[in-house]
């Protein structure tokens, strides 16, 4: 069984519970609820590959007092190459808040839990922010990468000049060296 924490907090008059758990410790019904929340929050623009990218790591879930899922995010392990070093990173995926509950601090609750996981288990954190989510991350201390990015693909290094700069947490990396991400199907970042 994975590590679980519970924090009760009041947001907008509702009592919420934050829980963290590894994918393997989440029952199928809770995973289905998370996927449904992501579909709702991203207005149907959350693919099966996007969902797959968020599995296999630690999830942060916020429920209301009735048990309804209000917010979700996960952090999964990935690798980057930077300046001749391979770094184990915590990559944040699948962050969403139920649309009717946005702008009430629940995204911050989720990110606080994920940042604690990153601080305790990884060299740094990385995420690719939507235009709507970027403000939350920057306000929490995430910083935009100033260098170039690429990926190590099946046929070698692939440059990603059209990708938006990822955001980094707890990083002190030299932007004169590119970040090379591990390969995955779908969106690389």
PDB file of C-alpha atoms in Angstrom:
ATOM      1  CA  UNK A   1       0.000   0.000   0.000  1.00  0.00           C
ATOM      2  CA  UNK A   2       1.291   3.475  -0.893  1.00  0.00           C
ATOM      3  CA  UNK A   3       1.795   6.522   1.246  1.00  0.00           C
ATOM      4  CA  UNK A   4      -1.403   8.378   1.995  1.00  0.00           C
ATOM      5  CA  UNK A   5      -1.890  11.678   3.746  1.00  0.00           C
ATOM      6  CA  UNK A   6      -5.084  13.439   4.621  1.00  0.00           C
ATOM      7  CA  UNK A   7      -5.471  17.153   5.197  1.00  0.00           C
ATOM      8  CA  UNK A   8      -8.856  18.670   5.892  1.00  0.00           C
ATOM      9  CA  UNK A   9      -9.387  22.264   4.898  1.00  0.00           C
ATOM     10  CA  UNK A  10     -12.355  24.529   4.350  1.00  0.00           C
ATOM     11  CA  UNK A  11     -12.762  26.196   0.954  1.00  0.00           C
ATOM     12  CA  UNK A  12     -15.775  28.293   0.075  1.00  0.00           C
ATOM     13  CA  UNK A  13     -17.734  26.893   3.011  1.00  0.00           C
ATOM     14  CA  UNK A  14     -17.083  23.273   2.014  1.00  0.00           C
ATOM     15  CA  UNK A  15     -14.823  20.884   3.888  1.00  0.00           C
ATOM     16  CA  UNK A  16     -12.403  19.122   1.570  1.00  0.00           C
ATOM     17  CA  UNK A  17      -9.991  16.241   2.070  1.00  0.00           C
ATOM     18  CA  UNK A  18      -6.664  15.984   0.272  1.00  0.00           C
ATOM     19  CA  UNK A  19      -5.234  12.509  -0.215  1.00  0.00           C
ATOM     20  CA  UNK A  20      -2.112  11.306  -1.982  1.00  0.00           C
ATOM     21  CA  UNK A  21      -1.747   7.767  -3.281  1.00  0.00           C
ATOM     22  CA  UNK A  22       0.144   5.847  -5.932  1.00  0.00           C
ATOM     23  CA  UNK A  23      -1.790   4.756  -9.012  1.00  0.00           C
ATOM     24  CA  UNK A  24      -1.573   1.137  -7.815  1.00  0.00           C
ATOM     25  CA  UNK A  25      -3.387   2.076  -4.587  1.00  0.00           C
ATOM     26  CA  UNK A  26      -6.336   3.791  -6.255  1.00  0.00           C
ATOM     27  CA  UNK A  27      -9.480   1.740  -6.803  1.00  0.00           C
ATOM     28  CA  UNK A  28     -10.804   1.555 -10.355  1.00  0.00           C
ATOM     29  CA  UNK A  29     -13.818   3.710  -9.435  1.00  0.00           C
ATOM     30  CA  UNK A  30     -11.568   6.523  -8.211  1.00  0.00           C
ATOM     31  CA  UNK A  31      -9.447   6.347 -11.378  1.00  0.00           C
ATOM     32  CA  UNK A  32     -12.643   6.537 -13.460  1.00  0.00           C
ATOM     33  CA  UNK A  33     -13.748   9.572 -11.425  1.00  0.00           C
ATOM     34  CA  UNK A  34     -10.382  11.249 -12.026  1.00  0.00           C
ATOM     35  CA  UNK A  35     -10.582  10.594 -15.769  1.00  0.00           C
ATOM     36  CA  UNK A  36     -14.146  11.952 -15.876  1.00  0.00           C
ATOM     37  CA  UNK A  37     -13.032  15.082 -13.984  1.00  0.00           C
ATOM     38  CA  UNK A  38     -10.212  15.644 -16.489  1.00  0.00           C
ATOM     39  CA  UNK A  39     -12.590  15.199 -19.429  1.00  0.00           C
ATOM     40  CA  UNK A  40     -14.946  17.750 -17.876  1.00  0.00           C
ATOM     41  CA  UNK A  41     -12.239  20.261 -16.925  1.00  0.00           C
ATOM     42  CA  UNK A  42     -10.540  20.067 -20.341  1.00  0.00           C
ATOM     43  CA  UNK A  43     -13.899  20.186 -22.135  1.00  0.00           C
ATOM     44  CA  UNK A  44     -13.306  16.868 -23.887  1.00  0.00           C
ATOM     45  CA  UNK A  45      -9.764  17.786 -25.000  1.00  0.00           C
ATOM     46  CA  UNK A  46      -7.979  15.247 -22.768  1.00  0.00           C
ATOM     47  CA  UNK A  47      -6.867  12.212 -24.772  1.00  0.00           C
ATOM     48  CA  UNK A  48      -6.251   8.607 -23.775  1.00  0.00           C
ATOM     49  CA  UNK A  49      -2.515   9.298 -24.186  1.00  0.00           C
ATOM     50  CA  UNK A  50      -2.790  12.327 -21.883  1.00  0.00           C
ATOM     51  CA  UNK A  51      -4.461  10.068 -19.307  1.00  0.00           C
ATOM     52  CA  UNK A  52      -1.789   7.398 -19.731  1.00  0.00           C
ATOM     53  CA  UNK A  53       0.929  10.010 -19.104  1.00  0.00           C
ATOM     54  CA  UNK A  54      -0.573  10.733 -15.682  1.00  0.00           C
ATOM     55  CA  UNK A  55      -0.550   7.118 -14.487  1.00  0.00           C
ATOM     56  CA  UNK A  56       2.170   5.209 -12.651  1.00  0.00           C
ATOM     57  CA  UNK A  57       3.067   7.878 -10.121  1.00  0.00           C
ATOM     58  CA  UNK A  58       1.611   9.656  -7.108  1.00  0.00           C
ATOM     59  CA  UNK A  59      -1.812  11.278  -7.384  1.00  0.00           C
ATOM     60  CA  UNK A  60      -3.140  14.144  -5.292  1.00  0.00           C
ATOM     61  CA  UNK A  61      -6.927  14.063  -4.996  1.00  0.00           C
ATOM     62  CA  UNK A  62      -9.258  16.538  -3.316  1.00  0.00           C
ATOM     63  CA  UNK A  63     -12.721  15.291  -2.353  1.00  0.00           C
ATOM     64  CA  UNK A  64     -15.619  17.139  -0.779  1.00  0.00           C
ATOM     65  CA  UNK A  65     -17.349  15.888   2.361  1.00  0.00           C
ATOM     66  CA  UNK A  66     -19.657  13.670   0.290  1.00  0.00           C
ATOM     67  CA  UNK A  67     -16.676  11.978  -1.400  1.00  0.00           C
ATOM     68  CA  UNK A  68     -17.076  13.710  -4.783  1.00  0.00           C
ATOM     69  CA  UNK A  69     -13.773  14.360  -6.532  1.00  0.00           C
ATOM     70  CA  UNK A  70     -13.133  18.087  -6.921  1.00  0.00           C
ATOM     71  CA  UNK A  71      -9.477  18.250  -8.017  1.00  0.00           C
ATOM     72  CA  UNK A  72      -6.721  15.949  -9.237  1.00  0.00           C
ATOM     73  CA  UNK A  73      -3.078  15.971 -10.290  1.00  0.00           C
ATOM     74  CA  UNK A  74      -0.257  13.471 -10.512  1.00  0.00           C
ATOM     75  CA  UNK A  75       3.517  13.398 -10.610  1.00  0.00           C
ATOM     76  CA  UNK A  76       5.317  10.674 -12.558  1.00  0.00           C
ATOM     77  CA  UNK A  77       8.970   9.852 -12.983  1.00  0.00           C
ATOM     78  CA  UNK A  78      10.722  10.870 -16.186  1.00  0.00           C
ATOM     79  CA  UNK A  79      14.328  11.410 -17.243  1.00  0.00           C
ATOM     80  CA  UNK A  80      16.006  14.406 -18.812  1.00  0.00           C
ATOM     81  CA  UNK A  81      19.545  14.884 -20.038  1.00  0.00           C
ATOM     82  CA  UNK A  82      21.148  18.202 -19.191  1.00  0.00           C
ATOM     83  CA  UNK A  83      24.789  19.181 -19.489  1.00  0.00           C
ATOM     84  CA  UNK A  84      25.954  15.568 -19.701  1.00  0.00           C
ATOM     85  CA  UNK A  85      23.871  14.372 -16.738  1.00  0.00           C
ATOM     86  CA  UNK A  86      20.773  12.196 -16.606  1.00  0.00           C
ATOM     87  CA  UNK A  87      18.354  13.608 -14.043  1.00  0.00           C
ATOM     88  CA  UNK A  88      15.356  11.830 -12.501  1.00  0.00           C
ATOM     89  CA  UNK A  89      12.531  14.357 -12.559  1.00  0.00           C
ATOM     90  CA  UNK A  90       9.014  14.516 -11.220  1.00  0.00           C
ATOM     91  CA  UNK A  91       6.813  15.427 -14.167  1.00  0.00           C
ATOM     92  CA  UNK A  92       3.438  16.903 -13.219  1.00  0.00           C
ATOM     93  CA  UNK A  93       0.492  15.641 -15.240  1.00  0.00           C
ATOM     94  CA  UNK A  94      -3.301  15.674 -15.319  1.00  0.00           C
ATOM     95  CA  UNK A  95      -3.930  18.682 -13.066  1.00  0.00           C
ATOM     96  CA  UNK A  96      -7.543  19.806 -13.072  1.00  0.00           C
ATOM     97  CA  UNK A  97     -10.223  21.270 -10.836  1.00  0.00           C
ATOM     98  CA  UNK A  98     -13.945  20.758 -11.365  1.00  0.00           C
ATOM     99  CA  UNK A  99     -15.032  23.864 -13.329  1.00  0.00           C
ATOM    100  CA  UNK A 100     -17.624  24.909 -10.729  1.00  0.00           C
ATOM    101  CA  UNK A 101     -14.907  24.834  -8.018  1.00  0.00           C
ATOM    102  CA  UNK A 102     -12.106  26.700  -9.805  1.00  0.00           C
ATOM    103  CA  UNK A 103     -10.408  29.748  -8.273  1.00  0.00           C
ATOM    104  CA  UNK A 104     -11.047  28.548  -4.712  1.00  0.00           C
ATOM    105  CA  UNK A 105      -7.580  27.231  -3.806  1.00  0.00           C
ATOM    106  CA  UNK A 106      -8.080  23.581  -4.705  1.00  0.00           C
ATOM    107  CA  UNK A 107      -5.465  23.656  -7.488  1.00  0.00           C
ATOM    108  CA  UNK A 108      -3.010  25.072  -4.962  1.00  0.00           C
ATOM    109  CA  UNK A 109      -3.850  22.244  -2.576  1.00  0.00           C
ATOM    110  CA  UNK A 110      -3.100  19.685  -5.299  1.00  0.00           C
ATOM    111  CA  UNK A 111       0.121  21.416  -6.336  1.00  0.00           C
ATOM    112  CA  UNK A 112       1.329  21.702  -2.741  1.00  0.00           C
ATOM    113  CA  UNK A 113       1.021  17.940  -2.354  1.00  0.00           C
ATOM    114  CA  UNK A 114       2.759  17.255  -5.674  1.00  0.00           C
ATOM    115  CA  UNK A 115       5.568  19.707  -4.880  1.00  0.00           C
ATOM    116  CA  UNK A 116       6.203  17.861  -1.588  1.00  0.00           C
ATOM    117  CA  UNK A 117       6.538  14.615  -3.553  1.00  0.00           C
ATOM    118  CA  UNK A 118       8.953  16.278  -5.987  1.00  0.00           C
ATOM    119  CA  UNK A 119      11.027  17.786  -3.171  1.00  0.00           C
ATOM    120  CA  UNK A 120      11.335  14.414  -1.463  1.00  0.00           C
ATOM    121  CA  UNK A 121      11.921  12.131  -4.440  1.00  0.00           C
ATOM    122  CA  UNK A 122      13.295  13.955  -7.492  1.00  0.00           C
ATOM    123  CA  UNK A 123      16.124  16.223  -8.613  1.00  0.00           C
ATOM    124  CA  UNK A 124      13.547  18.757  -9.836  1.00  0.00           C
ATOM    125  CA  UNK A 125      10.000  19.135 -11.091  1.00  0.00           C
ATOM    126  CA  UNK A 126       8.831  19.877 -14.627  1.00  0.00           C
ATOM    127  CA  UNK A 127       5.433  20.542 -16.168  1.00  0.00           C
ATOM    128  CA  UNK A 128       3.897  21.815 -19.353  1.00  0.00           C
ATOM    129  CA  UNK A 129       1.277  24.413 -18.490  1.00  0.00           C
ATOM    130  CA  UNK A 130      -1.922  25.275 -20.270  1.00  0.00           C
ATOM    131  CA  UNK A 131      -2.519  28.981 -20.771  1.00  0.00           C
ATOM    132  CA  UNK A 132      -5.216  28.799 -18.060  1.00  0.00           C
ATOM    133  CA  UNK A 133      -2.983  26.998 -15.552  1.00  0.00           C
ATOM    134  CA  UNK A 134       0.261  28.896 -16.026  1.00  0.00           C
ATOM    135  CA  UNK A 135      -0.692  31.713 -13.644  1.00  0.00           C
ATOM    136  CA  UNK A 136      -1.193  29.242 -10.763  1.00  0.00           C
ATOM    137  CA  UNK A 137       2.204  27.615 -11.304  1.00  0.00           C
ATOM    138  CA  UNK A 138       4.159  30.856 -11.680  1.00  0.00           C
ATOM    139  CA  UNK A 139       2.541  32.254  -8.521  1.00  0.00           C
ATOM    140  CA  UNK A 140       3.748  29.151  -6.637  1.00  0.00           C
ATOM    141  CA  UNK A 141       7.387  29.650  -7.672  1.00  0.00           C
ATOM    142  CA  UNK A 142       7.625  27.537 -10.833  1.00  0.00           C
ATOM    143  CA  UNK A 143       9.860  29.234 -13.421  1.00  0.00           C
ATOM    144  CA  UNK A 144       9.854  29.135 -17.204  1.00  0.00           C
ATOM    145  CA  UNK A 145      12.817  27.348 -18.786  1.00  0.00           C
ATOM    146  CA  UNK A 146      14.894  29.863 -20.758  1.00  0.00           C
ATOM    147  CA  UNK A 147      16.823  27.362 -22.879  1.00  0.00           C
ATOM    148  CA  UNK A 148      15.960  24.991 -25.689  1.00  0.00           C
ATOM    149  CA  UNK A 149      14.226  21.626 -25.409  1.00  0.00           C
ATOM    150  CA  UNK A 150      14.423  18.397 -27.324  1.00  0.00           C
ATOM    151  CA  UNK A 151      13.759  14.711 -26.913  1.00  0.00           C
ATOM    152  CA  UNK A 152      15.723  11.532 -27.337  1.00  0.00           C
ATOM    153  CA  UNK A 153      13.566   9.711 -29.870  1.00  0.00           C
ATOM    154  CA  UNK A 154      13.794   6.324 -31.533  1.00  0.00           C
ATOM    155  CA  UNK A 155      16.037   7.820 -34.243  1.00  0.00           C
ATOM    156  CA  UNK A 156      18.145  10.068 -31.998  1.00  0.00           C
ATOM    157  CA  UNK A 157      17.776  13.629 -30.753  1.00  0.00           C
ATOM    158  CA  UNK A 158      14.752  15.558 -31.977  1.00  0.00           C
ATOM    159  CA  UNK A 159      14.647  19.328 -31.509  1.00  0.00           C
ATOM    160  CA  UNK A 160      11.343  20.802 -30.290  1.00  0.00           C
ATOM    161  CA  UNK A 161      11.542  24.477 -31.310  1.00  0.00           C
ATOM    162  CA  UNK A 162       7.763  24.922 -31.437  1.00  0.00           C
ATOM    163  CA  UNK A 163       7.090  23.658 -27.910  1.00  0.00           C
ATOM    164  CA  UNK A 164       6.179  26.169 -25.224  1.00  0.00           C
ATOM    165  CA  UNK A 165       8.863  26.419 -22.558  1.00  0.00           C
ATOM    166  CA  UNK A 166       8.254  23.949 -19.743  1.00  0.00           C
ATOM    167  CA  UNK A 167       8.037  25.226 -16.175  1.00  0.00           C
ATOM    168  CA  UNK A 168      10.570  23.998 -13.612  1.00  0.00           C
ATOM    169  CA  UNK A 169      10.416  23.555  -9.830  1.00  0.00           C
ATOM    170  CA  UNK A 170      13.499  23.469  -7.614  1.00  0.00           C
ATOM    171  CA  UNK A 171      15.873  23.687 -10.562  1.00  0.00           C
ATOM    172  CA  UNK A 172      19.172  25.480 -10.924  1.00  0.00           C
ATOM    173  CA  UNK A 173      20.053  24.452 -14.469  1.00  0.00           C
ATOM    174  CA  UNK A 174      22.185  26.310 -16.991  1.00  0.00           C
ATOM    175  CA  UNK A 175      19.964  27.375 -19.933  1.00  0.00           C
ATOM    176  CA  UNK A 176      22.958  27.375 -22.280  1.00  0.00           C
ATOM    177  CA  UNK A 177      22.541  23.552 -22.290  1.00  0.00           C
ATOM    178  CA  UNK A 178      19.339  22.128 -23.711  1.00  0.00           C
ATOM    179  CA  UNK A 179      16.926  19.882 -21.836  1.00  0.00           C
ATOM    180  CA  UNK A 180      16.516  16.548 -23.597  1.00  0.00           C
ATOM    181  CA  UNK A 181      13.405  14.659 -22.478  1.00  0.00           C
ATOM    182  CA  UNK A 182      12.837  10.930 -22.614  1.00  0.00           C
ATOM    183  CA  UNK A 183      10.613   9.752 -25.467  1.00  0.00           C
ATOM    184  CA  UNK A 184       6.942   8.889 -25.061  1.00  0.00           C
ATOM    185  CA  UNK A 185       3.964   8.504 -27.355  1.00  0.00           C
ATOM    186  CA  UNK A 186       1.702  11.526 -27.749  1.00  0.00           C
ATOM    187  CA  UNK A 187       2.810  14.909 -26.461  1.00  0.00           C
ATOM    188  CA  UNK A 188       6.468  14.711 -25.458  1.00  0.00           C
ATOM    189  CA  UNK A 189       6.118  17.624 -23.040  1.00  0.00           C
TER     190      UNK A 189
END
